[in-house]
PDB file of N, CA and C in Angstrom:
ATOM      1  N   MET A   9      80.541  74.587 122.004  1.00 44.00           N
ATOM      2  CA  MET A   9      80.846  73.428 122.389  1.00 44.00           C
ATOM      3  C   MET A   9      80.736  73.364 123.540  1.00 44.00           C
ATOM      4  N   ILE A  10      79.898  71.949 123.956  1.00 47.00           N
ATOM      5  CA  ILE A  10      79.844  71.878 125.572  1.00 47.00           C
ATOM      6  C   ILE A  10      81.097  71.056 126.086  1.00 47.00           C
ATOM      7  N   LYS A  11      81.259  71.699 127.137  1.00 47.00           N
ATOM      8  CA  LYS A  11      82.047  71.416 127.926  1.00 47.00           C
ATOM      9  C   LYS A  11      81.918  70.334 129.382  1.00 47.00           C
ATOM     10  N   ILE A  12      82.148  69.135 129.666  1.00 47.00           N
ATOM     11  CA  ILE A  12      81.896  68.223 130.634  1.00 47.00           C
ATOM     12  C   ILE A  12      82.526  68.169 131.509  1.00 47.00           C
ATOM     13  N   ASP A  13      82.628  68.309 133.043  1.00 48.00           N
ATOM     14  CA  ASP A  13      83.589  67.501 134.194  1.00 48.00           C
ATOM     15  C   ASP A  13      83.181  66.260 134.255  1.00 48.00           C
ATOM     16  N   ILE A  14      84.250  65.484 134.456  1.00 49.00           N
ATOM     17  CA  ILE A  14      84.120  63.703 134.273  1.00 49.00           C
ATOM     18  C   ILE A  14      84.178  62.576 135.554  1.00 49.00           C
ATOM     19  N   GLY A  15      84.292  63.553 136.645  1.00 49.00           N
ATOM     20  CA  GLY A  15      83.722  64.082 137.947  1.00 49.00           C
ATOM     21  C   GLY A  15      85.704  63.744 138.463  1.00 49.00           C
ATOM     22  N   HIS A  16      85.223  62.992 139.718  1.00 42.00           N
ATOM     23  CA  HIS A  16      86.682  63.331 140.773  1.00 42.00           C
ATOM     24  C   HIS A  16      87.782  63.133 140.074  1.00 42.00           C
ATOM     25  N   TYR A  17      87.518  62.052 139.209  1.00 42.00           N
ATOM     26  CA  TYR A  17      89.417  61.158 138.865  1.00 42.00           C
ATOM     27  C   TYR A  17      90.119  62.216 138.126  1.00 42.00           C
ATOM     28  N   PHE A  18      89.668  63.350 137.790  1.00 46.00           N
ATOM     29  CA  PHE A  18      90.475  64.959 137.825  1.00 46.00           C
ATOM     30  C   PHE A  18      90.008  65.598 136.978  1.00 46.00           C
ATOM     31  N   ALA A  19      90.610  67.176 137.437  1.00 44.00           N
ATOM     32  CA  ALA A  19      89.852  68.245 137.529  1.00 44.00           C
ATOM     33  C   ALA A  19      90.169  68.915 135.997  1.00 44.00           C
ATOM     34  N   LYS A  20      89.968  68.228 134.850  1.00 50.00           N
ATOM     35  CA  LYS A  20      90.251  68.804 133.423  1.00 50.00           C
ATOM     36  C   LYS A  20      88.518  68.764 132.462  1.00 50.00           C
ATOM     37  N   LYS A  21      88.760  69.329 131.704  1.00 54.00           N
ATOM     38  CA  LYS A  21      87.347  68.911 131.398  1.00 54.00           C
ATOM     39  C   LYS A  21      87.818  68.667 130.135  1.00 54.00           C
ATOM     40  N   VAL A  22      86.915  67.822 129.703  1.00 54.00           N
ATOM     41  CA  VAL A  22      86.974  67.160 128.022  1.00 54.00           C
ATOM     42  C   VAL A  22      85.151  67.089 127.092  1.00 54.00           C
ATOM     43  N   THR A  23      85.954  67.594 125.687  1.00 56.00           N
ATOM     44  CA  THR A  23      84.217  68.227 125.098  1.00 56.00           C
ATOM     45  C   THR A  23      83.034  66.484 125.424  1.00 56.00           C
ATOM     46  N   PHE A  24      82.272  66.670 125.134  1.00 55.00           N
ATOM     47  CA  PHE A  24      81.080  66.051 124.918  1.00 55.00           C
ATOM     48  C   PHE A  24      81.644  65.015 123.655  1.00 55.00           C
ATOM     49  N   GLN A  25      81.806  65.135 122.750  1.00 56.00           N
ATOM     50  CA  GLN A  25      81.726  64.713 121.742  1.00 56.00           C
ATOM     51  C   GLN A  25      83.242  63.341 121.966  1.00 56.00           C
ATOM     52  N   GLN A  26      84.589  63.821 122.993  1.00 55.00           N
ATOM     53  CA  GLN A  26      85.010  62.968 123.736  1.00 55.00           C
ATOM     54  C   GLN A  26      84.768  62.009 123.959  1.00 55.00           C
ATOM     55  N   TYR A  27      84.183  62.963 124.866  1.00 55.00           N
ATOM     56  CA  TYR A  27      83.643  61.491 126.200  1.00 55.00           C
ATOM     57  C   TYR A  27      82.482  60.871 125.484  1.00 55.00           C
ATOM     58  N   TRP A  28      81.332  61.610 124.312  1.00 53.00           N
ATOM     59  CA  TRP A  28      80.574  59.628 123.661  1.00 53.00           C
ATOM     60  C   TRP A  28      81.209  59.048 122.956  1.00 53.00           C
ATOM     61  N   ARG A  29      82.269  59.808 122.358  1.00 54.00           N
ATOM     62  CA  ARG A  29      82.545  58.794 120.782  1.00 54.00           C
ATOM     63  C   ARG A  29      82.553  57.536 121.078  1.00 54.00           C
ATOM     64  N   GLY A  30      84.040  56.850 122.052  1.00 50.00           N
ATOM     65  CA  GLY A  30      83.916  55.840 123.184  1.00 50.00           C
ATOM     66  C   GLY A  30      83.444  55.247 123.648  1.00 50.00           C
ATOM     67  N   GLY A  31      81.714  55.691 124.115  1.00 49.00           N
ATOM     68  CA  GLY A  31      81.274  54.672 124.795  1.00 49.00           C
ATOM     69  C   GLY A  31      81.794  54.457 126.322  1.00 49.00           C
ATOM     70  N   TYR A  32      82.486  56.052 126.564  1.00 45.00           N
ATOM     71  CA  TYR A  32      83.253  55.972 127.637  1.00 45.00           C
ATOM     72  C   TYR A  32      82.342  55.718 128.841  1.00 45.00           C
ATOM     73  N   ILE A  33      81.431  56.083 128.945  1.00 49.00           N
ATOM     74  CA  ILE A  33      80.766  56.543 130.202  1.00 49.00           C
ATOM     75  C   ILE A  33      80.060  55.159 130.867  1.00 49.00           C
ATOM     76  N   ARG A  34      80.303  54.443 130.509  1.00 46.00           N
ATOM     77  CA  ARG A  34      79.897  52.508 130.781  1.00 46.00           C
ATOM     78  C   ARG A  34      81.177  52.691 132.344  1.00 46.00           C
ATOM     79  N   ASP A  35      82.628  53.164 131.871  1.00 48.00           N
ATOM     80  CA  ASP A  35      82.976  52.774 132.372  1.00 48.00           C
ATOM     81  C   ASP A  35      84.207  53.574 132.179  1.00 48.00           C
ATOM     82  N   GLN A  36      84.068  54.757 133.425  1.00 52.00           N
ATOM     83  CA  GLN A  36      84.758  55.949 133.473  1.00 52.00           C
ATOM     84  C   GLN A  36      86.377  55.727 133.755  1.00 52.00           C
ATOM     85  N   GLU A  37      86.863  54.851 134.360  1.00 52.00           N
ATOM     86  CA  GLU A  37      88.490  54.564 134.551  1.00 52.00           C
ATOM     87  C   GLU A  37      88.549  54.296 133.210  1.00 52.00           C
ATOM     88  N   ASN A  38      88.130  53.271 132.909  1.00 53.00           N
ATOM     89  CA  ASN A  38      89.151  53.010 131.967  1.00 53.00           C
ATOM     90  C   ASN A  38      89.313  54.021 130.705  1.00 53.00           C
ATOM     91  N   PHE A  39      88.455  54.647 130.883  1.00 52.00           N
ATOM     92  CA  PHE A  39      88.336  56.127 129.928  1.00 52.00           C
ATOM     93  C   PHE A  39      89.320  56.740 130.048  1.00 52.00           C
ATOM     94  N   VAL A  40      89.402  57.070 131.570  1.00 53.00           N
ATOM     95  CA  VAL A  40      90.378  57.933 132.283  1.00 53.00           C
ATOM     96  C   VAL A  40      91.997  57.844 132.195  1.00 53.00           C
ATOM     97  N   GLN A  41      92.138  56.343 132.003  1.00 53.00           N
ATOM     98  CA  GLN A  41      93.223  55.532 131.865  1.00 53.00           C
ATOM     99  C   GLN A  41      93.802  55.542 130.402  1.00 53.00           C
ATOM    100  N   LEU A  42      92.518  55.823 129.039  1.00 54.00           N
ATOM    101  CA  LEU A  42      93.054  55.851 127.570  1.00 54.00           C
ATOM    102  C   LEU A  42      93.269  56.937 127.385  1.00 54.00           C
ATOM    103  N   HIS A  43      92.661  58.285 127.596  1.00 57.00           N
ATOM    104  CA  HIS A  43      92.397  58.903 127.578  1.00 57.00           C
ATOM    105  C   HIS A  43      93.369  60.334 128.129  1.00 57.00           C
ATOM    106  N   GLN A  44      94.335  59.739 129.371  1.00 56.00           N
ATOM    107  CA  GLN A  44      94.032  60.980 130.326  1.00 56.00           C
ATOM    108  C   GLN A  44      95.902  61.476 129.200  1.00 56.00           C
ATOM    109  N   LYS A  45      96.179  61.172 128.797  1.00 58.00           N
ATOM    110  CA  LYS A  45      97.381  61.317 128.050  1.00 58.00           C
ATOM    111  C   LYS A  45      96.754  62.073 126.930  1.00 58.00           C
ATOM    112  N   ASP A  46      96.106  62.000 126.315  1.00 59.00           N
ATOM    113  CA  ASP A  46      95.253  62.881 125.460  1.00 59.00           C
ATOM    114  C   ASP A  46      94.832  64.333 125.758  1.00 59.00           C
ATOM    115  N   LEU A  47      93.942  64.242 127.085  1.00 57.00           N
ATOM    116  CA  LEU A  47      93.624  64.779 127.923  1.00 57.00           C
ATOM    117  C   LEU A  47      94.804  65.558 128.729  1.00 57.00           C
ATOM    118  N   GLU A  48      95.509  65.168 129.160  1.00 58.00           N
ATOM    119  CA  GLU A  48      96.793  66.536 129.472  1.00 58.00           C
ATOM    120  C   GLU A  48      97.867  66.815 128.821  1.00 58.00           C
ATOM    121  N   TRP A  49      97.775  66.053 127.642  1.00 56.00           N
ATOM    122  CA  TRP A  49      98.199  67.074 126.216  1.00 56.00           C
ATOM    123  C   TRP A  49      97.177  68.276 125.886  1.00 56.00           C
ATOM    124  N   SER A  50      95.642  67.778 126.080  1.00 59.00           N
ATOM    125  CA  SER A  50      95.030  69.189 125.393  1.00 59.00           C
ATOM    126  C   SER A  50      94.893  70.150 126.426  1.00 59.00           C
ATOM    127  N   TRP A  51      94.862  69.707 127.142  1.00 58.00           N
ATOM    128  CA  TRP A  51      95.279  70.418 128.805  1.00 58.00           C
ATOM    129  C   TRP A  51      96.104  71.559 128.892  1.00 58.00           C
ATOM    130  N   LYS A  52      97.200  70.807 128.419  1.00 63.00           N
ATOM    131  CA  LYS A  52      98.944  71.535 128.723  1.00 63.00           C
ATOM    132  C   LYS A  52      98.704  72.338 127.303  1.00 63.00           C
ATOM    133  N   SER A  53      98.180  72.000 126.226  1.00 67.00           N
ATOM    134  CA  SER A  53      98.549  72.923 124.699  1.00 67.00           C
ATOM    135  C   SER A  53      97.591  73.989 125.145  1.00 67.00           C
ATOM    136  N   GLU A  54      96.352  73.674 126.102  1.00 70.00           N
ATOM    137  CA  GLU A  54      95.343  75.112 126.145  1.00 70.00           C
ATOM    138  C   GLU A  54      96.206  76.158 126.565  1.00 70.00           C
ATOM    139  N   ARG A  55      96.382  75.735 127.464  1.00 73.00           N
ATOM    140  CA  ARG A  55      97.309  76.469 128.491  1.00 73.00           C
ATOM    141  C   ARG A  55      98.190  77.160 127.897  1.00 73.00           C
ATOM    142  N   ALA A  56      99.121  76.440 127.299  1.00 73.00           N
ATOM    143  CA  ALA A  56      99.900  77.049 126.125  1.00 73.00           C
ATOM    144  C   ALA A  56      99.526  77.604 124.813  1.00 73.00           C
ATOM    145  N   ILE A  57      99.269  77.888 124.545  1.00 75.00           N
ATOM    146  CA  ILE A  57      98.207  78.226 123.948  1.00 75.00           C
ATOM    147  C   ILE A  57      97.312  79.831 124.392  1.00 75.00           C
ATOM    148  N   ASP A  58      97.050  79.639 125.280  1.00 78.00           N
ATOM    149  CA  ASP A  58      96.568  81.403 126.207  1.00 78.00           C
ATOM    150  C   ASP A  58      97.421  81.698 126.525  1.00 78.00           C
ATOM    151  N   PHE A  59      98.657  80.845 127.661  1.00 80.00           N
ATOM    152  CA  PHE A  59     100.055  82.176 127.143  1.00 80.00           C
ATOM    153  C   PHE A  59     101.030  82.840 126.350  1.00 80.00           C
ATOM    154  N   GLU A  60     100.445  82.215 124.683  1.00 82.00           N
ATOM    155  CA  GLU A  60     101.511  82.729 123.721  1.00 82.00           C
ATOM    156  C   GLU A  60     100.407  83.326 123.073  1.00 82.00           C
ATOM    157  N   TRP A  61      99.397  83.355 123.475  1.00 82.00           N
ATOM    158  CA  TRP A  61      98.451  84.101 122.735  1.00 82.00           C
ATOM    159  C   TRP A  61      98.334  85.474 123.684  1.00 82.00           C
ATOM    160  N   MET A  62      98.581  85.608 124.912  1.00 86.00           N
ATOM    161  CA  MET A  62      98.577  86.409 125.900  1.00 86.00           C
ATOM    162  C   MET A  62     100.249  86.885 125.904  1.00 86.00           C
ATOM    163  N   LYS A  63     101.554  86.532 125.153  1.00 86.00           N
ATOM    164  CA  LYS A  63     102.492  87.152 124.808  1.00 86.00           C
ATOM    165  C   LYS A  63     102.251  87.490 123.747  1.00 86.00           C
ATOM    166  N   LEU A  64     101.639  87.069 122.753  1.00 87.00           N
ATOM    167  CA  LEU A  64     102.229  87.831 121.401  1.00 87.00           C
ATOM    168  C   LEU A  64     100.395  89.048 121.327  1.00 87.00           C
ATOM    169  N   ASN A  65      99.512  89.318 121.887  1.00 87.00           N
ATOM    170  CA  ASN A  65      99.139  90.494 122.440  1.00 87.00           C
ATOM    171  C   ASN A  65      99.556  92.189 123.245  1.00 87.00           C
ATOM    172  N   THR A  66     100.383  90.994 124.382  1.00 90.00           N
ATOM    173  CA  THR A  66     101.378  92.080 125.355  1.00 90.00           C
ATOM    174  C   THR A  66     102.317  92.840 124.142  1.00 90.00           C
ATOM    175  N   ALA A  67     102.984  92.077 123.531  1.00 89.00           N
ATOM    176  CA  ALA A  67     104.214  92.409 122.047  1.00 89.00           C
ATOM    177  C   ALA A  67     103.286  93.325 120.763  1.00 89.00           C
ATOM    178  N   LYS A  68     102.319  92.648 120.525  1.00 91.00           N
ATOM    179  CA  LYS A  68     101.328  93.708 119.857  1.00 91.00           C
ATOM    180  C   LYS A  68     100.724  95.449 120.422  1.00 91.00           C
ATOM    181  N   GLU A  69     100.596  95.117 121.734  1.00 92.00           N
ATOM    182  CA  GLU A  69      99.810  96.187 122.164  1.00 92.00           C
ATOM    183  C   GLU A  69     101.703  97.151 122.655  1.00 92.00           C
ATOM    184  N   HIS A  70     102.503  96.744 122.512  1.00 91.00           N
ATOM    185  CA  HIS A  70     103.425  97.241 123.070  1.00 91.00           C
ATOM    186  C   HIS A  70     104.607  98.152 121.618  1.00 91.00           C
ATOM    187  N   LEU A  71     104.212  97.607 119.960  1.00 92.00           N
ATOM    188  CA  LEU A  71     104.484  98.047 118.979  1.00 92.00           C
ATOM    189  C   LEU A  71     103.915  98.506 119.153  1.00 92.00           C
ATOM    190  N   GLU A  72     101.983  98.588 119.391  1.00 94.00           N
ATOM    191  CA  GLU A  72     101.329  99.589 118.968  1.00 94.00           C
ATOM    192  C   GLU A  72     101.857 100.909 119.796  1.00 94.00           C
ATOM    193  N   ARG A  73     101.537 100.596 120.488  1.00 94.00           N
ATOM    194  CA  ARG A  73     102.761 102.115 121.238  1.00 94.00           C
ATOM    195  C   ARG A  73     103.702 102.575 121.119  1.00 94.00           C
ATOM    196  N   GLN A  74     104.870 101.504 120.739  1.00 94.00           N
ATOM    197  CA  GLN A  74     105.718 102.238 120.170  1.00 94.00           C
ATOM    198  C   GLN A  74     105.787 102.944 118.593  1.00 94.00           C
ATOM    199  N   LEU A  75     104.793 102.575 117.762  1.00 95.00           N
ATOM    200  CA  LEU A  75     103.953 103.045 116.563  1.00 95.00           C
ATOM    201  C   LEU A  75     103.782 104.259 117.156  1.00 95.00           C
ATOM    202  N   GLU A  76     102.741 104.788 117.805  1.00 96.00           N
ATOM    203  CA  GLU A  76     102.069 105.535 118.290  1.00 96.00           C
ATOM    204  C   GLU A  76     103.077 106.440 118.688  1.00 96.00           C
ATOM    205  N   VAL A  77     104.624 106.267 119.726  1.00 95.00           N
ATOM    206  CA  VAL A  77     105.180 107.129 119.556  1.00 95.00           C
ATOM    207  C   VAL A  77     106.343 107.918 118.302  1.00 95.00           C
ATOM    208  N   ALA A  78     106.678 106.508 118.071  1.00 95.00           N
ATOM    209  CA  ALA A  78     107.250 107.278 116.349  1.00 95.00           C
ATOM    210  C   ALA A  78     106.165 107.849 115.476  1.00 95.00           C
ATOM    211  N   LYS A  79     104.986 107.426 115.284  1.00 96.00           N
ATOM    212  CA  LYS A  79     104.342 109.079 114.624  1.00 96.00           C
ATOM    213  C   LYS A  79     104.940 110.370 115.783  1.00 96.00           C
ATOM    214  N   ASN A  80     104.381 110.248 117.191  1.00 96.00           N
ATOM    215  CA  ASN A  80     104.043 111.404 117.447  1.00 96.00           C
ATOM    216  C   ASN A  80     105.455 111.984 117.153  1.00 96.00           C
ATOM    217  N   ARG A  81     106.455 111.334 117.252  1.00 96.00           N
ATOM    218  CA  ARG A  81     107.733 111.548 117.184  1.00 96.00           C
ATOM    219  C   ARG A  81     107.985 112.457 115.594  1.00 96.00           C
ATOM    220  N   LEU A  82     107.246 111.971 114.797  1.00 96.00           N
ATOM    221  CA  LEU A  82     107.778 112.391 113.400  1.00 96.00           C
ATOM    222  C   LEU A  82     106.739 113.786 113.344  1.00 96.00           C
ATOM    223  N   GLU A  83     105.903 113.769 114.153  1.00 97.00           N
ATOM    224  CA  GLU A  83     104.849 115.014 113.683  1.00 97.00           C
ATOM    225  C   GLU A  83     105.477 115.739 114.844  1.00 97.00           C
ATOM    226  N   GLN A  84     105.754 115.960 115.044  1.00 96.00           N
ATOM    227  CA  GLN A  84     106.547 117.075 115.922  1.00 96.00           C
ATOM    228  C   GLN A  84     108.235 117.283 114.404  1.00 96.00           C
ATOM    229  N   GLU A  85     109.095 116.330 114.634  1.00 96.00           N
ATOM    230  CA  GLU A  85     109.821 116.767 113.730  1.00 96.00           C
ATOM    231  C   GLU A  85     109.765 117.219 112.364  1.00 96.00           C
ATOM    232  N   ARG A  86     108.221 117.311 111.643  1.00 96.00           N
ATOM    233  CA  ARG A  86     107.664 117.697 110.390  1.00 96.00           C
ATOM    234  C   ARG A  86     107.348 119.407 111.554  1.00 96.00           C
ATOM    235  N   GLN A  87     106.794 119.700 112.576  1.00 96.00           N
ATOM    236  CA  GLN A  87     106.672 120.970 112.846  1.00 96.00           C
ATOM    237  C   GLN A  87     107.824 121.468 113.153  1.00 96.00           C
ATOM    238  N   ARG A  88     108.426 120.967 113.386  1.00 96.00           N
ATOM    239  CA  ARG A  88     110.392 121.704 113.905  1.00 96.00           C
ATOM    240  C   ARG A  88     110.679 121.848 112.449  1.00 96.00           C
ATOM    241  N   ALA A  89     110.648 121.264 111.519  1.00 95.00           N
ATOM    242  CA  ALA A  89     111.222 121.990 110.197  1.00 95.00           C
ATOM    243  C   ALA A  89     110.815 122.875 109.422  1.00 95.00           C
ATOM    244  N   GLU A  90     108.830 122.444 109.918  1.00 96.00           N
ATOM    245  CA  GLU A  90     107.756 123.996 109.148  1.00 96.00           C
ATOM    246  C   GLU A  90     108.924 125.422 109.898  1.00 96.00           C
ATOM    247  N   GLU A  91     108.162 125.076 111.430  1.00 96.00           N
ATOM    248  CA  GLU A  91     109.159 126.271 111.744  1.00 96.00           C
ATOM    249  C   GLU A  91     110.525 126.855 111.590  1.00 96.00           C
ATOM    250  N   THR A  92     111.263 126.095 111.000  1.00 96.00           N
ATOM    251  CA  THR A  92     112.879 126.633 111.399  1.00 96.00           C
ATOM    252  C   THR A  92     112.698 127.233 109.165  1.00 96.00           C
ATOM    253  N   GLU A  93     111.978 126.136 108.924  1.00 96.00           N
ATOM    254  CA  GLU A  93     111.578 126.383 107.171  1.00 96.00           C
ATOM    255  C   GLU A  93     110.814 128.404 107.684  1.00 96.00           C
ATOM    256  N   ARG A  94     110.055 128.525 108.413  1.00 95.00           N
ATOM    257  CA  ARG A  94     109.173 129.604 108.123  1.00 95.00           C
ATOM    258  C   ARG A  94     110.313 130.633 108.846  1.00 95.00           C
ATOM    259  N   ASN A  95     111.012 130.511 109.577  1.00 95.00           N
ATOM    260  CA  ASN A  95     111.937 131.145 110.688  1.00 95.00           C
ATOM    261  C   ASN A  95     113.475 131.543 109.304  1.00 95.00           C
ATOM    262  N   LEU A  96     113.584 130.186 108.536  1.00 95.00           N
ATOM    263  CA  LEU A  96     114.515 131.026 107.830  1.00 95.00           C
ATOM    264  C   LEU A  96     114.101 131.848 106.488  1.00 95.00           C
ATOM    265  N   LYS A  97     112.842 131.826 106.092  1.00 95.00           N
ATOM    266  CA  LYS A  97     112.347 132.888 105.022  1.00 95.00           C
ATOM    267  C   LYS A  97     112.517 134.084 106.322  1.00 95.00           C
ATOM    268  N   SER A  98     111.991 134.122 106.727  1.00 94.00           N
ATOM    269  CA  SER A  98     112.020 134.488 107.686  1.00 94.00           C
ATOM    270  C   SER A  98     113.207 135.446 107.624  1.00 94.00           C
ATOM    271  N   ALA A  99     114.165 135.296 108.095  1.00 94.00           N
ATOM    272  CA  ALA A  99     115.353 135.691 107.922  1.00 94.00           C
ATOM    273  C   ALA A  99     116.422 136.256 106.790  1.00 94.00           C
ATOM    274  N   GLU A 100     115.724 135.613 105.787  1.00 95.00           N
ATOM    275  CA  GLU A 100     116.145 135.606 104.301  1.00 95.00           C
ATOM    276  C   GLU A 100     115.071 137.495 104.931  1.00 95.00           C
ATOM    277  N   MET A 101     113.892 138.107 104.591  1.00 95.00           N
ATOM    278  CA  MET A 101     113.823 138.716 103.867  1.00 95.00           C
ATOM    279  C   MET A 101     113.937 140.007 104.811  1.00 95.00           C
ATOM    280  N   GLU A 102     114.286 139.219 106.355  1.00 95.00           N
ATOM    281  CA  GLU A 102     114.518 140.440 106.855  1.00 95.00           C
ATOM    282  C   GLU A 102     116.913 140.569 106.867  1.00 95.00           C
ATOM    283  N   LYS A 103     117.510 139.824 105.976  1.00 94.00           N
ATOM    284  CA  LYS A 103     118.449 140.300 105.764  1.00 94.00           C
ATOM    285  C   LYS A 103     118.911 141.193 104.273  1.00 94.00           C
ATOM    286  N   ASP A 104     117.525 140.807 103.232  1.00 94.00           N
ATOM    287  CA  ASP A 104     117.216 141.792 102.400  1.00 94.00           C
ATOM    288  C   ASP A 104     116.979 143.138 101.940  1.00 94.00           C
ATOM    289  N   SER A 105     115.763 143.193 103.940  1.00 94.00           N
ATOM    290  CA  SER A 105     115.294 144.580 103.948  1.00 94.00           C
ATOM    291  C   SER A 105     116.544 145.149 104.620  1.00 94.00           C
ATOM    292  N   LEU A 106     117.820 144.854 105.347  1.00 94.00           N
ATOM    293  CA  LEU A 106     118.786 145.573 105.761  1.00 94.00           C
ATOM    294  C   LEU A 106     120.075 145.490 104.466  1.00 94.00           C
ATOM    295  N   ILE A 107     120.047 144.546 104.162  1.00 94.00           N
ATOM    296  CA  ILE A 107     120.855 144.996 102.092  1.00 94.00           C
ATOM    297  C   ILE A 107     120.294 146.172 102.017  1.00 94.00           C
ATOM    298  N   GLU A 108     119.136 146.168 101.734  1.00 95.00           N
ATOM    299  CA  GLU A 108     118.293 147.595 100.925  1.00 95.00           C
ATOM    300  C   GLU A 108     118.286 149.024 102.343  1.00 95.00           C
ATOM    301  N   ARG A 109     118.674 148.593 103.039  1.00 94.00           N
ATOM    302  CA  ARG A 109     118.552 149.523 104.426  1.00 94.00           C
ATOM    303  C   ARG A 109     120.790 149.979 104.339  1.00 94.00           C
ATOM    304  N   ILE A 110     121.187 149.152 103.873  1.00 94.00           N
ATOM    305  CA  ILE A 110     122.569 149.839 104.152  1.00 94.00           C
ATOM    306  C   ILE A 110     123.048 150.202 102.499  1.00 94.00           C
ATOM    307  N   GLU A 111     122.336 149.750 101.227  1.00 94.00           N
ATOM    308  CA  GLU A 111     122.364 150.574  99.869  1.00 94.00           C
ATOM    309  C   GLU A 111     121.329 151.662  99.877  1.00 94.00           C
ATOM    310  N   ALA A 112     120.428 151.997 100.865  1.00 92.00           N
ATOM    311  CA  ALA A 112     120.394 153.542 101.400  1.00 92.00           C
ATOM    312  C   ALA A 112     120.827 154.497 101.930  1.00 92.00           C
ATOM    313  N   LEU A 113     121.565 153.994 102.794  1.00 91.00           N
ATOM    314  CA  LEU A 113     122.677 154.479 103.374  1.00 91.00           C
ATOM    315  C   LEU A 113     123.596 154.988 102.841  1.00 91.00           C
ATOM    316  N   LYS A 114     124.137 153.822 101.836  1.00 91.00           N
ATOM    317  CA  LYS A 114     125.635 154.482 101.454  1.00 91.00           C
ATOM    318  C   LYS A 114     125.295 154.839 100.327  1.00 91.00           C
ATOM    319  N   ASP A 115     123.925 155.161  99.662  1.00 90.00           N
ATOM    320  CA  ASP A 115     123.539 156.289  98.653  1.00 90.00           C
ATOM    321  C   ASP A 115     123.781 158.318  99.210  1.00 90.00           C
ATOM    322  N   ASN A 116     122.940 157.575 100.355  1.00 90.00           N
ATOM    323  CA  ASN A 116     122.712 158.857 101.567  1.00 90.00           C
ATOM    324  C   ASN A 116     124.375 159.723 101.842  1.00 90.00           C
ATOM    325  N   LEU A 117     124.862 158.738 102.105  1.00 89.00           N
ATOM    326  CA  LEU A 117     126.408 159.044 102.521  1.00 89.00           C
ATOM    327  C   LEU A 117     127.126 160.089 100.862  1.00 89.00           C
ATOM    328  N   LYS A 118     126.928 159.166 100.083  1.00 87.00           N
ATOM    329  CA  LYS A 118     127.187 159.507  99.021  1.00 87.00           C
ATOM    330  C   LYS A 118     127.102 160.963  98.899  1.00 87.00           C
ATOM    331  N   ARG A 119     125.684 160.865  98.723  1.00 88.00           N
ATOM    332  CA  ARG A 119     124.818 162.643  98.291  1.00 88.00           C
ATOM    333  C   ARG A 119     125.553 163.375  99.330  1.00 88.00           C
ATOM    334  N   CYS A 120     126.087 163.549 101.040  1.00 86.00           N
ATOM    335  CA  CYS A 120     125.946 163.852 101.694  1.00 86.00           C
ATOM    336  C   CYS A 120     127.230 164.129 101.678  1.00 86.00           C
ATOM    337  N   LYS A 121     128.454 163.218 100.725  1.00 83.00           N
ATOM    338  CA  LYS A 121     129.786 164.047 100.653  1.00 83.00           C
ATOM    339  C   LYS A 121     130.268 165.005  99.050  1.00 83.00           C
ATOM    340  N   GLU A 122     128.876 164.947  98.675  1.00 75.00           N
ATOM    341  CA  GLU A 122     129.492 165.307  97.658  1.00 75.00           C
ATOM    342  C   GLU A 122     128.574 166.710  97.325  1.00 75.00           C
TER     343      GLU A 122
END
């Protein structure tokens, strides 16, 4: 899309089609008077859309960061759960070996008493 500046009347830009469509090249003042409201709306709406787009992108980036943080926390929690499970299995095995040692010591004590 080609944009042209219609001069010293105002600093907004319009498309060539907007400029050419009504034959306003002959009468720029008339063009300005007839289309100033449309151009102001267009200019303001472009700025508003740019601002909204910027806000949406900022919100999207913030949500992506939050998602990444949540994924990292979930991964850390999973690793802690795996470590706890390994520690629990290790403790159960140690408990079983201690029970076997206690039984062996009881048997030795009975033999010694006899």
